[in-house]
PDB file of C-alpha atoms and ligand atoms in Angstrom:
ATOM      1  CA  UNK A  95     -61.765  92.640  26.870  1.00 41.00           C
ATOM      2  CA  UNK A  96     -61.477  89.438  24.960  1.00 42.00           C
ATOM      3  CA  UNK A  97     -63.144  86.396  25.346  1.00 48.00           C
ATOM      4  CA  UNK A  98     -59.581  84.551  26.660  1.00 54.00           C
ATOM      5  CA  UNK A  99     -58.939  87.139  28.761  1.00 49.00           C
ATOM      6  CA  UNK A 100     -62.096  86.990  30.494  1.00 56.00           C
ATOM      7  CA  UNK A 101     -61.374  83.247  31.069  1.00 91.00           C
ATOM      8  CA  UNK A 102     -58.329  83.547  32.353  1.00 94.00           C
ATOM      9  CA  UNK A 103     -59.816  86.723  35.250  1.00 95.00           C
ATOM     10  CA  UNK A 104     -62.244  83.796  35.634  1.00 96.00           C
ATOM     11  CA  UNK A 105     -59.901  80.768  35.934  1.00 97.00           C
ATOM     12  CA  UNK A 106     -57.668  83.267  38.198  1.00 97.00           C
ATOM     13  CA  UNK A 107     -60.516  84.517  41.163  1.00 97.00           C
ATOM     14  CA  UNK A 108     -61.558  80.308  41.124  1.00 97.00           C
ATOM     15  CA  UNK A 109     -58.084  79.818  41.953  1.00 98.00           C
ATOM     16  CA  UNK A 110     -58.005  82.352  45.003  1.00 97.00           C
ATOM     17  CA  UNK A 111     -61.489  81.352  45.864  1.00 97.00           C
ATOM     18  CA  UNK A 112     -59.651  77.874  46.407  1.00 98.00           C
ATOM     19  CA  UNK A 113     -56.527  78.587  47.798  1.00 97.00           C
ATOM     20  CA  UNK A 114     -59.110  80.671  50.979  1.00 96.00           C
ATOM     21  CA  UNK A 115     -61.477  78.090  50.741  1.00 97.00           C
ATOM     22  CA  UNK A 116     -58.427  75.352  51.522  1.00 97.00           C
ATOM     23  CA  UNK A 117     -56.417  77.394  53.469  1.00 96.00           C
ATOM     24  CA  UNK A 118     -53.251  76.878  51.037  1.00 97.00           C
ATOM     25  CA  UNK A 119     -51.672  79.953  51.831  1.00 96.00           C
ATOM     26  CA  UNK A 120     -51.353  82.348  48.269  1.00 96.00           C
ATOM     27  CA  UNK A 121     -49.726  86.075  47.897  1.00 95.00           C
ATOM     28  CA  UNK A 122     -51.458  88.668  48.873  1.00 93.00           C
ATOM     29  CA  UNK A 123     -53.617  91.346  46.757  1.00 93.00           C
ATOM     30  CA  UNK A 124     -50.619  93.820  48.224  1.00 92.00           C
ATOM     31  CA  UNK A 125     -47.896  91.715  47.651  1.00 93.00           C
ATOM     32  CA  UNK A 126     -49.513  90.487  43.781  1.00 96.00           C
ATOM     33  CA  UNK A 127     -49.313  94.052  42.934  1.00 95.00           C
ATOM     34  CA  UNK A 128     -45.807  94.514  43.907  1.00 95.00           C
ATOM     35  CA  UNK A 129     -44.903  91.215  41.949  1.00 97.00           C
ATOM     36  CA  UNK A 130     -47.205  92.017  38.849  1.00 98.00           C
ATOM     37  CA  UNK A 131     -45.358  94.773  38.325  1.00 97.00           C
ATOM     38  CA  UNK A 132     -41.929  94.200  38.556  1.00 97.00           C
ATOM     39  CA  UNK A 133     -42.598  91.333  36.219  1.00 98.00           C
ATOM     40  CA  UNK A 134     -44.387  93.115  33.811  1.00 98.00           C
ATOM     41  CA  UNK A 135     -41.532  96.150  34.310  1.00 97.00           C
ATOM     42  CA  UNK A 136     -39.066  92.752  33.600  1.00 98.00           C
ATOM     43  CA  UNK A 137     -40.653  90.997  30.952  1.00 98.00           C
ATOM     44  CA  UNK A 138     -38.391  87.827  31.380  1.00 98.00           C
ATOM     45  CA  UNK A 139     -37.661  85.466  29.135  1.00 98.00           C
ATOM     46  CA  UNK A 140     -37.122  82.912  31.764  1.00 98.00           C
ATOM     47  CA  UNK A 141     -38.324  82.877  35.251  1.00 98.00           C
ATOM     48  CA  UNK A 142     -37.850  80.408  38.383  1.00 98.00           C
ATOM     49  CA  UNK A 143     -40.376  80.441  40.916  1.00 98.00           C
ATOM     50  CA  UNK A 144     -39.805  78.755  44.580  1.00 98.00           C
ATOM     51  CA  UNK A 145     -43.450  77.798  46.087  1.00 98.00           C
ATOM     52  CA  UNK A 146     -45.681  76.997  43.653  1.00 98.00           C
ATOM     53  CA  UNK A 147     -48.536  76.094  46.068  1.00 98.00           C
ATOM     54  CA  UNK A 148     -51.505  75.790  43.918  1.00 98.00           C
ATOM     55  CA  UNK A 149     -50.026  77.821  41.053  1.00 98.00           C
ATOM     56  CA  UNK A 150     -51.713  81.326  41.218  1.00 98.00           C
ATOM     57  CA  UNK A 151     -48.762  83.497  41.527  1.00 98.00           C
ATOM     58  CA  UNK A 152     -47.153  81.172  38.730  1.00 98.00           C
ATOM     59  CA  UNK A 153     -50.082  81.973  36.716  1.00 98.00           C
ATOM     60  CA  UNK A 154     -49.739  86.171  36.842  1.00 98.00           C
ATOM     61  CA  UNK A 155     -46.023  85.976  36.937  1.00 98.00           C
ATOM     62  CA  UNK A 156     -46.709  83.639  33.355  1.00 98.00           C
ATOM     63  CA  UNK A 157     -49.480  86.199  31.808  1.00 97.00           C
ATOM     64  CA  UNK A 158     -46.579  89.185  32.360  1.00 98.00           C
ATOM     65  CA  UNK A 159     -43.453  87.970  31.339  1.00 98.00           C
ATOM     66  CA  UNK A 160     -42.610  87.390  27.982  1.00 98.00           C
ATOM     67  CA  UNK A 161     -43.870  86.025  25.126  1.00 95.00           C
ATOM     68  CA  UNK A 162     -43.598  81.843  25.586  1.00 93.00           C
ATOM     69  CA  UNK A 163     -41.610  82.510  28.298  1.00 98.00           C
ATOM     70  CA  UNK A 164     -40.147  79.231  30.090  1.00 98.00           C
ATOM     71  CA  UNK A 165     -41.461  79.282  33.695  1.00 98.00           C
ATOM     72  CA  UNK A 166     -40.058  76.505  36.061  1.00 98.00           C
ATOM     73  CA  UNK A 167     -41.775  76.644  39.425  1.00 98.00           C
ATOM     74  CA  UNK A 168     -40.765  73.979  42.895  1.00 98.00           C
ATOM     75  CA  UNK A 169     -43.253  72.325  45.250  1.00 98.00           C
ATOM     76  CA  UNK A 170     -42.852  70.220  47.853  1.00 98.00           C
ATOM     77  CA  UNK A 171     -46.679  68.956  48.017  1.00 98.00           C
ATOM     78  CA  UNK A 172     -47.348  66.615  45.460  1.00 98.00           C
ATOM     79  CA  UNK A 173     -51.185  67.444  46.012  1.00 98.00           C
ATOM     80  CA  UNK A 174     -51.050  71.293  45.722  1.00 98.00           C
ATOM     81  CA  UNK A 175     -48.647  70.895  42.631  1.00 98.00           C
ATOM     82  CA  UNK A 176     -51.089  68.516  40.819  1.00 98.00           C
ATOM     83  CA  UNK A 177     -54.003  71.023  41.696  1.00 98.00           C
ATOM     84  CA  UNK A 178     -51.114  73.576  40.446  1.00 98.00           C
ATOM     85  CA  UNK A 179     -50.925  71.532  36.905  1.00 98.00           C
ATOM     86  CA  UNK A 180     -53.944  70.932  36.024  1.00 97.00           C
ATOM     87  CA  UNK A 181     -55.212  74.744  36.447  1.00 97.00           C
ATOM     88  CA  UNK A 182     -52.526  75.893  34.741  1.00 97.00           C
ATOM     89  CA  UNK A 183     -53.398  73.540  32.142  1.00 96.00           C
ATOM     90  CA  UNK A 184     -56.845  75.378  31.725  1.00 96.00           C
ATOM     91  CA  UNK A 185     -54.589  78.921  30.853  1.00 95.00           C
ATOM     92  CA  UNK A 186     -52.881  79.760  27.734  1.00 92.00           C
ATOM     93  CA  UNK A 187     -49.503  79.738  29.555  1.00 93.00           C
ATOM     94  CA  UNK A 188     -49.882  76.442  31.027  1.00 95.00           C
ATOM     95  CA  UNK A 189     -47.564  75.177  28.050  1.00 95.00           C
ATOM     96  CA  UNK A 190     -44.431  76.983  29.430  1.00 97.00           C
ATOM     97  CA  UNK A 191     -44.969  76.366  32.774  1.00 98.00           C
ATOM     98  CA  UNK A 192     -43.146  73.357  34.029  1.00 98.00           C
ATOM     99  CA  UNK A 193     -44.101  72.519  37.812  1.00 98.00           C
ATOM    100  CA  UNK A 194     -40.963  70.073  39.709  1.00 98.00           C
ATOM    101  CA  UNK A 195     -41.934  68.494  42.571  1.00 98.00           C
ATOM    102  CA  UNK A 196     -39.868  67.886  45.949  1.00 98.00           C
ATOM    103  CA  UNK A 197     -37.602  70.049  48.536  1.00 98.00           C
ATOM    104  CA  UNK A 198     -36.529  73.113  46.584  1.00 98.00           C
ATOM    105  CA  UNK A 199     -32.890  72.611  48.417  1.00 98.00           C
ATOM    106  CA  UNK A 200     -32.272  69.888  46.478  1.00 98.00           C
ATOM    107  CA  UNK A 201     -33.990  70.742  43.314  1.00 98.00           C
ATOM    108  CA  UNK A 202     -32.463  74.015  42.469  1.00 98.00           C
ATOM    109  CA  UNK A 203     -28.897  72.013  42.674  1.00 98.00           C
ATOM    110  CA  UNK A 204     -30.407  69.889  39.440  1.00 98.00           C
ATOM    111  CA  UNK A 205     -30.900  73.468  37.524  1.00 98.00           C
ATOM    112  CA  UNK A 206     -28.500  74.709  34.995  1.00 98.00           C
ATOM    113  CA  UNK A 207     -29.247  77.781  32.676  1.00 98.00           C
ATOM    114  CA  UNK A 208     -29.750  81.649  33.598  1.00 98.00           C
ATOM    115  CA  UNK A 209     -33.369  83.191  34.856  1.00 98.00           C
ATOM    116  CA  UNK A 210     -33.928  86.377  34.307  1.00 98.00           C
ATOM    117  CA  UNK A 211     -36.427  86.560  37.176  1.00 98.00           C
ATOM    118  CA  UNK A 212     -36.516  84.378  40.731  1.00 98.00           C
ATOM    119  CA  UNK A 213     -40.040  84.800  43.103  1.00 98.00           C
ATOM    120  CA  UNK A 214     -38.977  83.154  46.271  1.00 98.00           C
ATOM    121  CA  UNK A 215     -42.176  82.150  48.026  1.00 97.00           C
ATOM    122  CA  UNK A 216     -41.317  79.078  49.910  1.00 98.00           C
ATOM    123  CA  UNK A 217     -39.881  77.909  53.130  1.00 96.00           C
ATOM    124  CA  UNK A 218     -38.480  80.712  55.025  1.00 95.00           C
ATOM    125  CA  UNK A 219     -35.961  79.705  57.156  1.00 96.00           C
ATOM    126  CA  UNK A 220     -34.031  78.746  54.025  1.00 98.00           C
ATOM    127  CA  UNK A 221     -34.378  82.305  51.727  1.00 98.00           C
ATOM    128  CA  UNK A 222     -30.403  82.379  53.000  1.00 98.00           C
ATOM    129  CA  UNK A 223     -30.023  78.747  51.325  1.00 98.00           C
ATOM    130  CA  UNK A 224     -32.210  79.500  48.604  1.00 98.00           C
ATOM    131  CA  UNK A 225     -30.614  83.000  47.620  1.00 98.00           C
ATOM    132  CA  UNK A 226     -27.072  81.114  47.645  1.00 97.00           C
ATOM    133  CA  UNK A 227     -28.039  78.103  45.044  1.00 98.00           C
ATOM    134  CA  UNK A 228     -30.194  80.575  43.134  1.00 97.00           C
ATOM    135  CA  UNK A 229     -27.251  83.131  42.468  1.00 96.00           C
ATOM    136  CA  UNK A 230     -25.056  80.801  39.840  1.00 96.00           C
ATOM    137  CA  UNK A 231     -28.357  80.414  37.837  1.00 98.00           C
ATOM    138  CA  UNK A 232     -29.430  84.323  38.303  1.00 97.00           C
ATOM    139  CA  UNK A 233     -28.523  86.412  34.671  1.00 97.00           C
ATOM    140  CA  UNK A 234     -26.016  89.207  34.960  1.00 95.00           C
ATOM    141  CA  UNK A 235     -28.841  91.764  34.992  1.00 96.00           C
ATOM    142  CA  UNK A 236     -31.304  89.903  36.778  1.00 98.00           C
ATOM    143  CA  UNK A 237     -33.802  90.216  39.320  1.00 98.00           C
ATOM    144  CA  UNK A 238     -34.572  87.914  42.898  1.00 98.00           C
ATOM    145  CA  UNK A 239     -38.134  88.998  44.457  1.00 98.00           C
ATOM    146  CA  UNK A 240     -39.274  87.094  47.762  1.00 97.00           C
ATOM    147  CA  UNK A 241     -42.242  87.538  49.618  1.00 95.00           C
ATOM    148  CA  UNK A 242     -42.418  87.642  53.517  1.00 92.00           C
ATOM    149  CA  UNK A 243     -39.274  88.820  54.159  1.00 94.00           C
ATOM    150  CA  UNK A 244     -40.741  91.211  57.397  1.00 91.00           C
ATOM    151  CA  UNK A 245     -42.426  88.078  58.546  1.00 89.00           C
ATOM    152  CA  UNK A 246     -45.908  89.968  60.907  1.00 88.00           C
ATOM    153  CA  UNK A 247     -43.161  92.598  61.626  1.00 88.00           C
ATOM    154  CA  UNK A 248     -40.502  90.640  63.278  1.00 88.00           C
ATOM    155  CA  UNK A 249     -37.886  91.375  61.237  1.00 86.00           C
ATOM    156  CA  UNK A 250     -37.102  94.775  61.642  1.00 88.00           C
ATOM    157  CA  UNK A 251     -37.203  94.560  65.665  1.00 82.00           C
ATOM    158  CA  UNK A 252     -39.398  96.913  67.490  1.00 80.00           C
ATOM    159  CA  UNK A 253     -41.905  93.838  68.262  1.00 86.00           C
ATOM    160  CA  UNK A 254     -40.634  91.220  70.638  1.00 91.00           C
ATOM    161  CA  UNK A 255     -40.194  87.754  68.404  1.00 91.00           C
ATOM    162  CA  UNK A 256     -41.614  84.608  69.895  1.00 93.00           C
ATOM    163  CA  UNK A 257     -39.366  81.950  70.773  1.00 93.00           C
ATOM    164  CA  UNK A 258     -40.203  79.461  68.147  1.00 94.00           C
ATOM    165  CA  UNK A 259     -40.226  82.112  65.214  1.00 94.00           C
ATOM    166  CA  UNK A 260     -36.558  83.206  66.372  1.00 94.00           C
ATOM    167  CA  UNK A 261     -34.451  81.438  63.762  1.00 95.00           C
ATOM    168  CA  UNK A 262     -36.626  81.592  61.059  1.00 94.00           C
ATOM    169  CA  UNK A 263     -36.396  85.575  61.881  1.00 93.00           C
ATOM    170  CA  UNK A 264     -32.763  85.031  62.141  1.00 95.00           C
ATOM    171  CA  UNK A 265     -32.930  83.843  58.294  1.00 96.00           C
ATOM    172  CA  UNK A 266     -35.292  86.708  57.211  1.00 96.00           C
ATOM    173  CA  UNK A 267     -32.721  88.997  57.978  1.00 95.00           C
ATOM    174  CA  UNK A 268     -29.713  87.097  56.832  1.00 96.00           C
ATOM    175  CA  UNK A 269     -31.734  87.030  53.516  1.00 97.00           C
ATOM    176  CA  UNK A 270     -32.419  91.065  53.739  1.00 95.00           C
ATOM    177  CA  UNK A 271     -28.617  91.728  54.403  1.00 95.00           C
ATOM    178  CA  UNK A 272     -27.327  89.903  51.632  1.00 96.00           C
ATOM    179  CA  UNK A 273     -29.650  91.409  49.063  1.00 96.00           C
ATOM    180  CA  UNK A 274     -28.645  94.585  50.765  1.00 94.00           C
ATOM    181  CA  UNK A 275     -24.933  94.750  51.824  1.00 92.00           C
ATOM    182  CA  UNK A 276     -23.154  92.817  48.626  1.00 86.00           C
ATOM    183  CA  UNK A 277     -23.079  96.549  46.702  1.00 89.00           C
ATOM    184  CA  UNK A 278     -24.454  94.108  44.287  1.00 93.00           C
ATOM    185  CA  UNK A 279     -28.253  94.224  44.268  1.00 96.00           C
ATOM    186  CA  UNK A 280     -30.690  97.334  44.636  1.00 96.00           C
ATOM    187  CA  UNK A 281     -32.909  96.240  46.817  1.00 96.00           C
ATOM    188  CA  UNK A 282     -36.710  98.081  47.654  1.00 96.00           C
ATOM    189  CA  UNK A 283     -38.587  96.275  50.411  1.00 95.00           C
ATOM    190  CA  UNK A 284     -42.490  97.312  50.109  1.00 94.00           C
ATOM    191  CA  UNK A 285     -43.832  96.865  53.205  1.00 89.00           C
ATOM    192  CA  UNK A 286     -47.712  96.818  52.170  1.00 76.00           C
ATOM    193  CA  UNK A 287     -48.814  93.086  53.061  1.00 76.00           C
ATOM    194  CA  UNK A 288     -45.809  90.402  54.870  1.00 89.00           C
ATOM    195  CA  UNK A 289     -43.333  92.476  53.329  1.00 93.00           C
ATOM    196  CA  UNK A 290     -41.797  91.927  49.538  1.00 95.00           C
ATOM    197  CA  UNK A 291     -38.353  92.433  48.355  1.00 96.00           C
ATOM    198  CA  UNK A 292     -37.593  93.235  44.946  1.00 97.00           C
ATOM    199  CA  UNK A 293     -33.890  93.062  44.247  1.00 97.00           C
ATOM    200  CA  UNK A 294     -32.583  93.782  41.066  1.00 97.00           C
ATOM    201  CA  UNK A 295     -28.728  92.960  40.507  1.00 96.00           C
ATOM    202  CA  UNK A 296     -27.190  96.160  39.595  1.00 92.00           C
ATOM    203  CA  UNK A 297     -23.773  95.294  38.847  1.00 75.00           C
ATOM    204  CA  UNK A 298     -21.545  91.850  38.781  1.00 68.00           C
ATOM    205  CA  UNK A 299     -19.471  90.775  41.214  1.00 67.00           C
ATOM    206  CA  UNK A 300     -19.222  87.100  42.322  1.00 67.00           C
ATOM    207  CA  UNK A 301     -20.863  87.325  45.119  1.00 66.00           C
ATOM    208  CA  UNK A 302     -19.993  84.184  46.820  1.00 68.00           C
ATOM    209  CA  UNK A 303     -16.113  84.266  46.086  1.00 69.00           C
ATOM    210  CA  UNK A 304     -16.503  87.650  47.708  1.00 67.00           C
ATOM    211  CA  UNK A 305     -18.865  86.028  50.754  1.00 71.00           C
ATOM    212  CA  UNK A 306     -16.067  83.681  50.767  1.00 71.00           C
ATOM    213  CA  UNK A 307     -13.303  86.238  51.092  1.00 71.00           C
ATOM    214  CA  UNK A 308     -14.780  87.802  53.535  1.00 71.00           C
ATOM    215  CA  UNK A 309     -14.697  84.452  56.176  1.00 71.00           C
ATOM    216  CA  UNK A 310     -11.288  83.950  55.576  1.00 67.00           C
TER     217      UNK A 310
HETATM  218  C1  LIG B 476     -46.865  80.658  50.347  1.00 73.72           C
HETATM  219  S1  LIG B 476     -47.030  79.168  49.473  1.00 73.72           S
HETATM  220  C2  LIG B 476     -46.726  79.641  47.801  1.00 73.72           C
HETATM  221  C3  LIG B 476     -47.798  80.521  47.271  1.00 73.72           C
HETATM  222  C4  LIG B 476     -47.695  80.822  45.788  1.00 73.72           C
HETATM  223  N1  LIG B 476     -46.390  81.349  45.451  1.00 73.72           N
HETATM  224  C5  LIG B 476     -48.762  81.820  45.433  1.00 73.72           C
HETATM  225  O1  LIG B 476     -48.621  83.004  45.829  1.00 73.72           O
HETATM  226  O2  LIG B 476     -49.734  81.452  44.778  1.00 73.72           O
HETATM  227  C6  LIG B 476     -45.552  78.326  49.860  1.00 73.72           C
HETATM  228  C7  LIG B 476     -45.439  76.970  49.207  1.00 73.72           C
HETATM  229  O3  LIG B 476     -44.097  76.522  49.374  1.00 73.72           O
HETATM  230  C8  LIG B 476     -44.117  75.132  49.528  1.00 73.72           C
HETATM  231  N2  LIG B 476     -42.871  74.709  50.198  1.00 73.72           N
HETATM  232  C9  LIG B 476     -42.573  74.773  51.516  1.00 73.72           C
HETATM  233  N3  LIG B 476     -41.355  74.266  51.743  1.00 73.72           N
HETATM  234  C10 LIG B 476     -40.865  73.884  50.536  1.00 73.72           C
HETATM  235  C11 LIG B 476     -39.676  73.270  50.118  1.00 73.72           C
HETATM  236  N4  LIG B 476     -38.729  72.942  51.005  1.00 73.72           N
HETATM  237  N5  LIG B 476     -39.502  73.004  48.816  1.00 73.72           N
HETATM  238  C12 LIG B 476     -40.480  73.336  47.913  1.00 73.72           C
HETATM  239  N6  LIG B 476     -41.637  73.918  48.237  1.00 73.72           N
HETATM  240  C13 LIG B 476     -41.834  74.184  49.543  1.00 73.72           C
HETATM  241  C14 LIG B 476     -45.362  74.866  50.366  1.00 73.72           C
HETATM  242  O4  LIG B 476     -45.815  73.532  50.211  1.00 73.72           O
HETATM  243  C15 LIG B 476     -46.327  75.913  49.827  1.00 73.72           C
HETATM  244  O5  LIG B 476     -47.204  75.359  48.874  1.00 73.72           O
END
């Protein structure tokens, strides 16, 4: 093993030992595998991450994609995404990884360009909102992951949903039938950790003239 890549395993378990430490909430060792993969699998070129918390996903989704690959990730805290910069900043990738700050909602409106690879790991009651401003930006053979999407086993029924989680359920499972229904995307949900959905956009079809369509 080299000498940077034993930095970077360093720079990466300081980074978890933080996130527990501060209880900013990071992917889990399930769900990192799941992700790790499907980038590496990917390789992209250009990838958009939603939830950059302190940056530790954005750092293993940066070490597995491309070569110089652009990596734009969103965070609401100004705090955690400072935290986010400057550790990324102490990587080899930190170069290509450009950290905007503010409500994702509104910031992935201000994107233009095609990603080969979305992580959605952010607010989620919106995943419905996200997935629908995401999907102009998302390339023709593309691929959406987002983490959480059984939310502690609510999603699928079976285990009766508190009151206040109901809507954000609600969304979870908006979000699991449009990656599922549209013919569009083949979707795998591994259930190991919260529950992570890799979708990978099979064929095109503009999905939101069809969505449209469909109301009408
Ligand atoms: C689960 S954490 C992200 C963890 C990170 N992806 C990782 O695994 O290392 C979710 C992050 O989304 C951020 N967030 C929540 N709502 C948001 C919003 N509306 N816009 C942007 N970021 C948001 C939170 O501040 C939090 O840092």
């Amino acid at each position: 093993m080299s000498t940077e890549k034993e930095d970077f395993s360093a720079l990466l378990a300081e980074m978890k030992e933080y996130g527990e430490s501060r209880h900013v909430p990071i992917i889990n060792a399930n769900g990192l595998e799941v992700l790790v993969n499907a980038v590496a699998a990917k390789k992209p070129g250009r990838v958009l991450e939603i939830g950059t918390a302190i940056g530790y996903s954005t750092l293993y989704i940066a070490a597995n994609s491309a070569e110089a690959a652009e990596i734009i990730t969103l965070e609401l805290d100004e705090e955690r995404a400072a935290v986010a910069r400057s550790f990324a900043d102490r990587s080899r990738c930190g170069k290509n990884i450009r950290i905007l700050t503010g409500d994702a909602g509104k910031r992935l409106l201000e994107l233009t360009g095609k990603f080969d690879l979305v992580f959605i790991d952010a607010a989620k009651g919106q995943y419905p909102d996200y997935f629908r401003k995401i999907y102009p930006l998302l390339a023709e053979d593309g691929v959406i992951i987002a983490d959480n999407v059984l939310f502690r086993g609510y999603v699928r029924g079976g285990v009766p949903v508190p009151r206040r989680f109901r809507t954000l359920v609600k969304r979870l499972q908006e979000y699991i039938r449009l990656v599922t229904e549209s013919g569009e995307f083949k979707t795998e949900i591994h259930e190991n950790g919260d529950g992570l959905a890799v979708s990978q956009r099979v064929k095109k079809r503009d999905f939101l003239e069809a969505e449209q369509n469909e109301e009408t």
